[in-house]
CSV table of C-alpha atoms and ligand atoms in Angstrom, one decimal:
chain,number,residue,atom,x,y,z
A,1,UNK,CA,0.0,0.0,0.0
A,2,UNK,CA,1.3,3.3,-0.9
A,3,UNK,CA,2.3,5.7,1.6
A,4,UNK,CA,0.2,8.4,3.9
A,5,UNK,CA,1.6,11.6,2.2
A,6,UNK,CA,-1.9,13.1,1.1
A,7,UNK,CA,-3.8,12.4,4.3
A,8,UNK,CA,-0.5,13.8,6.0
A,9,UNK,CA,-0.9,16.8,4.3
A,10,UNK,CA,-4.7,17.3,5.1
A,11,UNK,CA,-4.2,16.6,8.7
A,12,UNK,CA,-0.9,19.0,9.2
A,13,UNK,CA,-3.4,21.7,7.3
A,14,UNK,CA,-5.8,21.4,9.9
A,15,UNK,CA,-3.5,21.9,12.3
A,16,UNK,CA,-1.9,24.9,11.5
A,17,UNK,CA,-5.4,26.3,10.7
A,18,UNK,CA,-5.0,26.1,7.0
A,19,UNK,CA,-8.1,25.8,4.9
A,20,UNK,CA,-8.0,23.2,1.6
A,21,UNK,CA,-10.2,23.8,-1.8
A,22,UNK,CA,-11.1,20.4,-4.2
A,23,UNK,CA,-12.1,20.9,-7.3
A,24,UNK,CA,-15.0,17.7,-7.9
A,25,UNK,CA,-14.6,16.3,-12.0
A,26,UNK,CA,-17.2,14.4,-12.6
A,27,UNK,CA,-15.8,12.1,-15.8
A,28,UNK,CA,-19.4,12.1,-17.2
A,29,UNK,CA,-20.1,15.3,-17.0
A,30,UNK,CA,-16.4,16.7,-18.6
A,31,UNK,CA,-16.4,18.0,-21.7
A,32,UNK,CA,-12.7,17.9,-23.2
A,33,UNK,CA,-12.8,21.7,-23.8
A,34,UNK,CA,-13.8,22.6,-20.6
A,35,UNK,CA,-11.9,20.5,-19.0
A,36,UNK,CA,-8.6,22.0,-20.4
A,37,UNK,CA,-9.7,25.0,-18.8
A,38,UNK,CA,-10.9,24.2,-15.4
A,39,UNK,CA,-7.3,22.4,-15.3
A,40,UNK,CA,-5.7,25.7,-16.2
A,41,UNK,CA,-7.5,27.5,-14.1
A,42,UNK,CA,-7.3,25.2,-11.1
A,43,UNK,CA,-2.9,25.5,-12.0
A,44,UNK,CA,-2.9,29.1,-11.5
A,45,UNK,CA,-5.5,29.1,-8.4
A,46,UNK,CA,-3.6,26.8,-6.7
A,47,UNK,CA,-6.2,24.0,-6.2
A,48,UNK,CA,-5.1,21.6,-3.7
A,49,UNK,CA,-6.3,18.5,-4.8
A,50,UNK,CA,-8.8,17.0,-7.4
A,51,UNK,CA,-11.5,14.5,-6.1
A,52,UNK,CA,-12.9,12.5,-9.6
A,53,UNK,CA,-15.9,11.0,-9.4
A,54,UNK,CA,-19.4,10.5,-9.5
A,55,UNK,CA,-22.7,8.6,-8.4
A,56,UNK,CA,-22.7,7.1,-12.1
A,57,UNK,CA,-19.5,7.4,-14.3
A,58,UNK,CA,-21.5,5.6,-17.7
A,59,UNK,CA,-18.7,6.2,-19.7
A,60,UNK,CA,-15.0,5.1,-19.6
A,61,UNK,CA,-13.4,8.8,-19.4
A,62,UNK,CA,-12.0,8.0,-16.1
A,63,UNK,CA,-8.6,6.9,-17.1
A,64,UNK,CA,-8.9,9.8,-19.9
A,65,UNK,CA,-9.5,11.9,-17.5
A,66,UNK,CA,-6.6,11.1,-15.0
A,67,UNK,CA,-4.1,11.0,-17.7
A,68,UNK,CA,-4.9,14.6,-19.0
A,69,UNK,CA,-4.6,16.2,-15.1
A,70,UNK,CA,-1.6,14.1,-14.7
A,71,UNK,CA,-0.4,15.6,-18.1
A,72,UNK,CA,-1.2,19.5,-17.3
A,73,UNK,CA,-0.8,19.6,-13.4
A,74,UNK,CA,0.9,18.4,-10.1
A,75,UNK,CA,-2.5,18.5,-8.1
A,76,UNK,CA,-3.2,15.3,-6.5
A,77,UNK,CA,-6.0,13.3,-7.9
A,78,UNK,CA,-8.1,11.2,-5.1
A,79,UNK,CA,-11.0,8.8,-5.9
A,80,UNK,CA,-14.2,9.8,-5.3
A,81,UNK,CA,-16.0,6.8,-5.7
A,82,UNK,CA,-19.4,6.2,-6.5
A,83,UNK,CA,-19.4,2.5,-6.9
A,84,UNK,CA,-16.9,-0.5,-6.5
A,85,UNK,CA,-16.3,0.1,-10.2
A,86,UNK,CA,-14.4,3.1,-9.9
A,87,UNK,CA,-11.1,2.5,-9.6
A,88,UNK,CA,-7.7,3.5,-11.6
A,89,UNK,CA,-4.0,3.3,-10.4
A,90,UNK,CA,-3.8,6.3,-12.3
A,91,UNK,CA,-5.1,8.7,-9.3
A,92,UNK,CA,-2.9,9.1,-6.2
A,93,UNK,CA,-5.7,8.6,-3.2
A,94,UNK,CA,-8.9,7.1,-2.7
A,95,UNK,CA,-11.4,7.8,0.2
A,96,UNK,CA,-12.9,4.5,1.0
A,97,UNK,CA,-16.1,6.0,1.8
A,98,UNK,CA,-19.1,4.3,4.1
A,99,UNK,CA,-22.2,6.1,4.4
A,100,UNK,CA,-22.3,6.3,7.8
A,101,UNK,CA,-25.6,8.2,7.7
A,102,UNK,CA,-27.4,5.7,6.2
A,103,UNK,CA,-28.9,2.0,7.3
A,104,UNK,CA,-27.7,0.3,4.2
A,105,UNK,CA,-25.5,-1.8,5.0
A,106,UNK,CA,-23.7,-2.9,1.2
A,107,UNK,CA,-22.7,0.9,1.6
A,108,UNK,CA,-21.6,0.0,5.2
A,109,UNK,CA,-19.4,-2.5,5.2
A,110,UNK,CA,-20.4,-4.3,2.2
A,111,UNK,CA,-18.5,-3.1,-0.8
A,112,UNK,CA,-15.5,-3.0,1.3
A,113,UNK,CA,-15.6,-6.5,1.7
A,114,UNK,CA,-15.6,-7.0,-1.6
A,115,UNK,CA,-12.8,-4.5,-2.9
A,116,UNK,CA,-10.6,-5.2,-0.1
A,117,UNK,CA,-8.4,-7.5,-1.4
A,118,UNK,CA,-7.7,-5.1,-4.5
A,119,UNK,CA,-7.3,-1.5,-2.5
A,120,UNK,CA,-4.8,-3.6,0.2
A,121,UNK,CA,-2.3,-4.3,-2.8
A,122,UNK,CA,-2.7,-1.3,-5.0
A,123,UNK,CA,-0.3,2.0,-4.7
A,124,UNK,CA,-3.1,4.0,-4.1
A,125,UNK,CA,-3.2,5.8,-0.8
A,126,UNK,CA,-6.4,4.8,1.0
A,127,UNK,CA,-8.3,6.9,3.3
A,128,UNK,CA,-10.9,5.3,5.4
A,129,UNK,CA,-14.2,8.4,5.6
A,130,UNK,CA,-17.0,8.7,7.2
A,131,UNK,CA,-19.8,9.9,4.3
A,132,UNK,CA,-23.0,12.0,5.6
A,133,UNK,CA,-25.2,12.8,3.3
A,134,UNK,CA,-27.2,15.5,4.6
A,135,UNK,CA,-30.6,16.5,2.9
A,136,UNK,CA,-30.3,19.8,0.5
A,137,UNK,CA,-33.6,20.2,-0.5
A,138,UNK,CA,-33.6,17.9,-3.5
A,139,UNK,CA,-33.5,14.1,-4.0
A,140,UNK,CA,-30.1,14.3,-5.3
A,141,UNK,CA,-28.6,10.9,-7.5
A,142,UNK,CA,-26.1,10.0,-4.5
A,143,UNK,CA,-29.6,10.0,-2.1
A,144,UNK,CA,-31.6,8.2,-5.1
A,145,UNK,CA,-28.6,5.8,-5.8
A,146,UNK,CA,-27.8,4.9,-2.2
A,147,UNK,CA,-31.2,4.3,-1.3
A,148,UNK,CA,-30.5,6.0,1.9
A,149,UNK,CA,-32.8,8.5,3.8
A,150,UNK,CA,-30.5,11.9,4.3
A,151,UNK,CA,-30.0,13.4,7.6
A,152,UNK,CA,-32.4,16.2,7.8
A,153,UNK,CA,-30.7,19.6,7.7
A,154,UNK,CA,-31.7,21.2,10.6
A,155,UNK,CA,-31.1,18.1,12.9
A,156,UNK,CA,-27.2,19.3,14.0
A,157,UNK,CA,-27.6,17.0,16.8
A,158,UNK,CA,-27.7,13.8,14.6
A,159,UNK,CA,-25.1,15.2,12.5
A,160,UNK,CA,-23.3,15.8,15.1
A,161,UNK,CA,-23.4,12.3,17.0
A,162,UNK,CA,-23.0,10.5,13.8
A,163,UNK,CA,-19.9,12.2,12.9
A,164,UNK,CA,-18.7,11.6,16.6
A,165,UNK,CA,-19.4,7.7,16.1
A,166,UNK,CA,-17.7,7.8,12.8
A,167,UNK,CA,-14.1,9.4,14.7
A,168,UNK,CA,-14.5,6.9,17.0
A,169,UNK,CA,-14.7,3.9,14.7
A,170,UNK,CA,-11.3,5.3,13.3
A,171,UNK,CA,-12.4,7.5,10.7
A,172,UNK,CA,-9.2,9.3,9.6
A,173,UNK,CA,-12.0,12.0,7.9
A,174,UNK,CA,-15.8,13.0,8.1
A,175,UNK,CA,-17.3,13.9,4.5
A,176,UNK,CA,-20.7,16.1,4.7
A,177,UNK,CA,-22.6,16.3,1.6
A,178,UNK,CA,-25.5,17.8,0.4
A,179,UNK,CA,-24.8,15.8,-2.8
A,180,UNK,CA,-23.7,17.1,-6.2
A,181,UNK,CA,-26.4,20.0,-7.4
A,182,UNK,CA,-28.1,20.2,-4.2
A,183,UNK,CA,-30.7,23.1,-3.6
A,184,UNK,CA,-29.9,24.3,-0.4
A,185,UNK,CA,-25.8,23.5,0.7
A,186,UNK,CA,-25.4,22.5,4.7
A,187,UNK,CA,-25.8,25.3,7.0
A,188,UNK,CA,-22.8,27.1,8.9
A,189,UNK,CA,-24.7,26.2,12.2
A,190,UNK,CA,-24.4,22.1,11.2
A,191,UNK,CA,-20.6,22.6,9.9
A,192,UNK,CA,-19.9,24.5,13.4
A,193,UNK,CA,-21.4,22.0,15.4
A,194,UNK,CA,-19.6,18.9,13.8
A,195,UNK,CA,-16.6,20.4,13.3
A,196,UNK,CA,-16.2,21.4,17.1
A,197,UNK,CA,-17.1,17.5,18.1
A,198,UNK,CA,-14.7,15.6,16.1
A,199,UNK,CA,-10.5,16.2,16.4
A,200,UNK,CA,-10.5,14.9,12.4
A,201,UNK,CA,-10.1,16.7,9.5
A,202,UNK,CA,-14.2,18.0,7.6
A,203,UNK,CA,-14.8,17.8,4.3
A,204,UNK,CA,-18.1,19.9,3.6
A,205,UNK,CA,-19.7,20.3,-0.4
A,206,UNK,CA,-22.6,19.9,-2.3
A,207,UNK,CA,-25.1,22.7,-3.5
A,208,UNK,CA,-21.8,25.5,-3.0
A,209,UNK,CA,-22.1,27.9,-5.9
A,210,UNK,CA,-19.9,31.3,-4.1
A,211,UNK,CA,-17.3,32.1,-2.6
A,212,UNK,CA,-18.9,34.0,-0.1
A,213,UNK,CA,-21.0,30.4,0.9
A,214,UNK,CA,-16.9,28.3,0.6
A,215,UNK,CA,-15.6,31.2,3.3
A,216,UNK,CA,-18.2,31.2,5.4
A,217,UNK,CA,-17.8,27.3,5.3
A,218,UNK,CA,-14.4,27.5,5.8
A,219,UNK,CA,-14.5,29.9,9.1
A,220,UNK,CA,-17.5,27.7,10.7
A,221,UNK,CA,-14.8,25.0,10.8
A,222,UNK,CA,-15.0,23.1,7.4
A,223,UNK,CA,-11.1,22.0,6.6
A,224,UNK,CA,-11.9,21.2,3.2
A,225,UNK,CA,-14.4,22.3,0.6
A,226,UNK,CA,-15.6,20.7,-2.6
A,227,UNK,CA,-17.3,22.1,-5.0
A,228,UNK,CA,-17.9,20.4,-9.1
A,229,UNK,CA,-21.4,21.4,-10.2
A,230,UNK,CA,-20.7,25.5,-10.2
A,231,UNK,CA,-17.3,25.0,-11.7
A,232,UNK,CA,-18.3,22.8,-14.5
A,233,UNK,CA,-21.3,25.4,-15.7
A,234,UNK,CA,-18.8,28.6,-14.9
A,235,UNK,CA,-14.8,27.0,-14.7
A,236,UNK,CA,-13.9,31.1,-13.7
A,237,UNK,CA,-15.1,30.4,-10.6
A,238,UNK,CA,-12.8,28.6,-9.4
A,239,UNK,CA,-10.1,31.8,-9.1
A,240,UNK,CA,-12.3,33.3,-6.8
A,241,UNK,CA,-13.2,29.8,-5.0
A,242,UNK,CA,-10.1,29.1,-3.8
A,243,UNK,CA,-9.1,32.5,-3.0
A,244,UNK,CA,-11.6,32.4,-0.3
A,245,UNK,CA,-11.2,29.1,0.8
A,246,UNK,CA,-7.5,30.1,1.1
A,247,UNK,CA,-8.3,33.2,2.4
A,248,UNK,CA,-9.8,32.1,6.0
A,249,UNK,CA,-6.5,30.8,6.7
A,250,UNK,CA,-5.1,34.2,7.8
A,251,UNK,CA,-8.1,36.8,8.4
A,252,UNK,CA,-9.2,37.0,11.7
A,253,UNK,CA,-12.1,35.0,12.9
B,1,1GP,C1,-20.8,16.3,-4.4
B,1,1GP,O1,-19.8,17.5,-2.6
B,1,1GP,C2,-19.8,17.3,-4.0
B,1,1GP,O2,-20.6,15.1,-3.9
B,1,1GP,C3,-19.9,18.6,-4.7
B,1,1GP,O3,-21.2,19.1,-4.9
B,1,1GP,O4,-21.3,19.3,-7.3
B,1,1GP,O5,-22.9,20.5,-5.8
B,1,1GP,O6,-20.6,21.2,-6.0
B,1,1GP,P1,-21.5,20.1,-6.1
């Protein structure tokens, strides 16, 4: 198994109060054009890492896509899995995700089980996450797919216990998502309560379509933010994105 450098890099962020911005590629949803662009763009913004991925992937861009980051950039690629399906020793990470806010229990424990044996020998870095989907005011595909019932969005306290149990299975990371497109993205109040109950690094997208929404994010104690649906319709974005995110790091709270 390769080594721990990404996760190292997320966790050493956190601690010195440093705030991370993912740009989410969906390989069905890239267009080749655009995607020249939003890798550009992501170059000179100083994107920290890609996550690739999606609930489908119908089409076999997925190595495509890896090879044409790995061409134009240095920015870490990490699998974003939707499915057991998924996988390329092409990218450099992968979060082996379980929905720990759902009851079913294939996306539990049981597609683990079965990809095991190929994660445990591959160079990819693996890191274990704890995957809440929280509702955003739309049946999104990852709700749909999963067959999972979302946490509700004003419920911090189950958010917030579920998250909890998730560090203290050994979660090396807690992913909150409203899922890709979502109406409404989680509230500042939810990301401030989770983030002050847990000692491990937050991931927080889904439904983020400014910067002002990623800083405000960022500076209720999200460590990373992911945003793909907003970039794909408007790449430019993603300047003024990561600026923010990267921003929090040094203004006063
Ligand atoms: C979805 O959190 C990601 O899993 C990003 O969501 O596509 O809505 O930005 P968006």
């Amino acid at each position: 198994m390769n080594n721990n450098n990404l996760y190292s890099s997320i966790l050493e962020a956190k601690q010195q109060g440093k705030k991370k911005f993912v740009v989410l590629i969906d390989p069905d949803n890239v267009r080749l054009g655009k995607l020249d662009k939003v890798l550009e763009l992501s170059k000179s913004a100083n994107v920290d890492y890609f996550f690739i991925g999606g609930s489908l992937v119908v089409n076999d861009m997925l190595d495509m896509v890896l090879g044409s980051i790995k061409k134009t950039t240095d920015i870490p690629m990490i699998l974003f899995p939707g499915n057991s399906f998924q996988l390329s020793y092409k990218a450099d990470g992968l979060l082996f995700l379980s929905l720990i806010s759902g009851r079913n229990a294939e996306l539990l424990i049981g597609k683990h089980v079965i990809s095991a044996p190929f994660l445990k020998i591959s160079p990819l870095e693996i890191m274990s996450t704890g995957y809440m989907l929280i509702d955003g005011g739309i049946s999104t595909t990852v709700q749909y797919m999963s067959n999972t019932t979302a946490i509700p969005a004003n419920k911090d306290d189950i958010a917030l216990c579920t998250a909890m149990a998730g560090e203290l299975l050994g979660m090396k990371m807690i992913y909150m998502d409203a899922g890709s497109g979502a109406m409404n993205p989680i509230s500042t109040s939810m990301i401030d309560a989770v983030s002050s109950a847990i000692d491990i690094p937050l991931i927080v997208g889904g439904g983020i379509r400014t910067p002002e929404k990623a800083y405000e994010n960022v500076k209720a104690g999200a460590d990373v933010i992911v945003v793909g649906d907003a970039i794909e319709k408007d790449p430019q974005l993603i300047i003024e994105m990561a600026a923010a995110v990267h921003e929090a790091e040094n203004s006063p709270a």
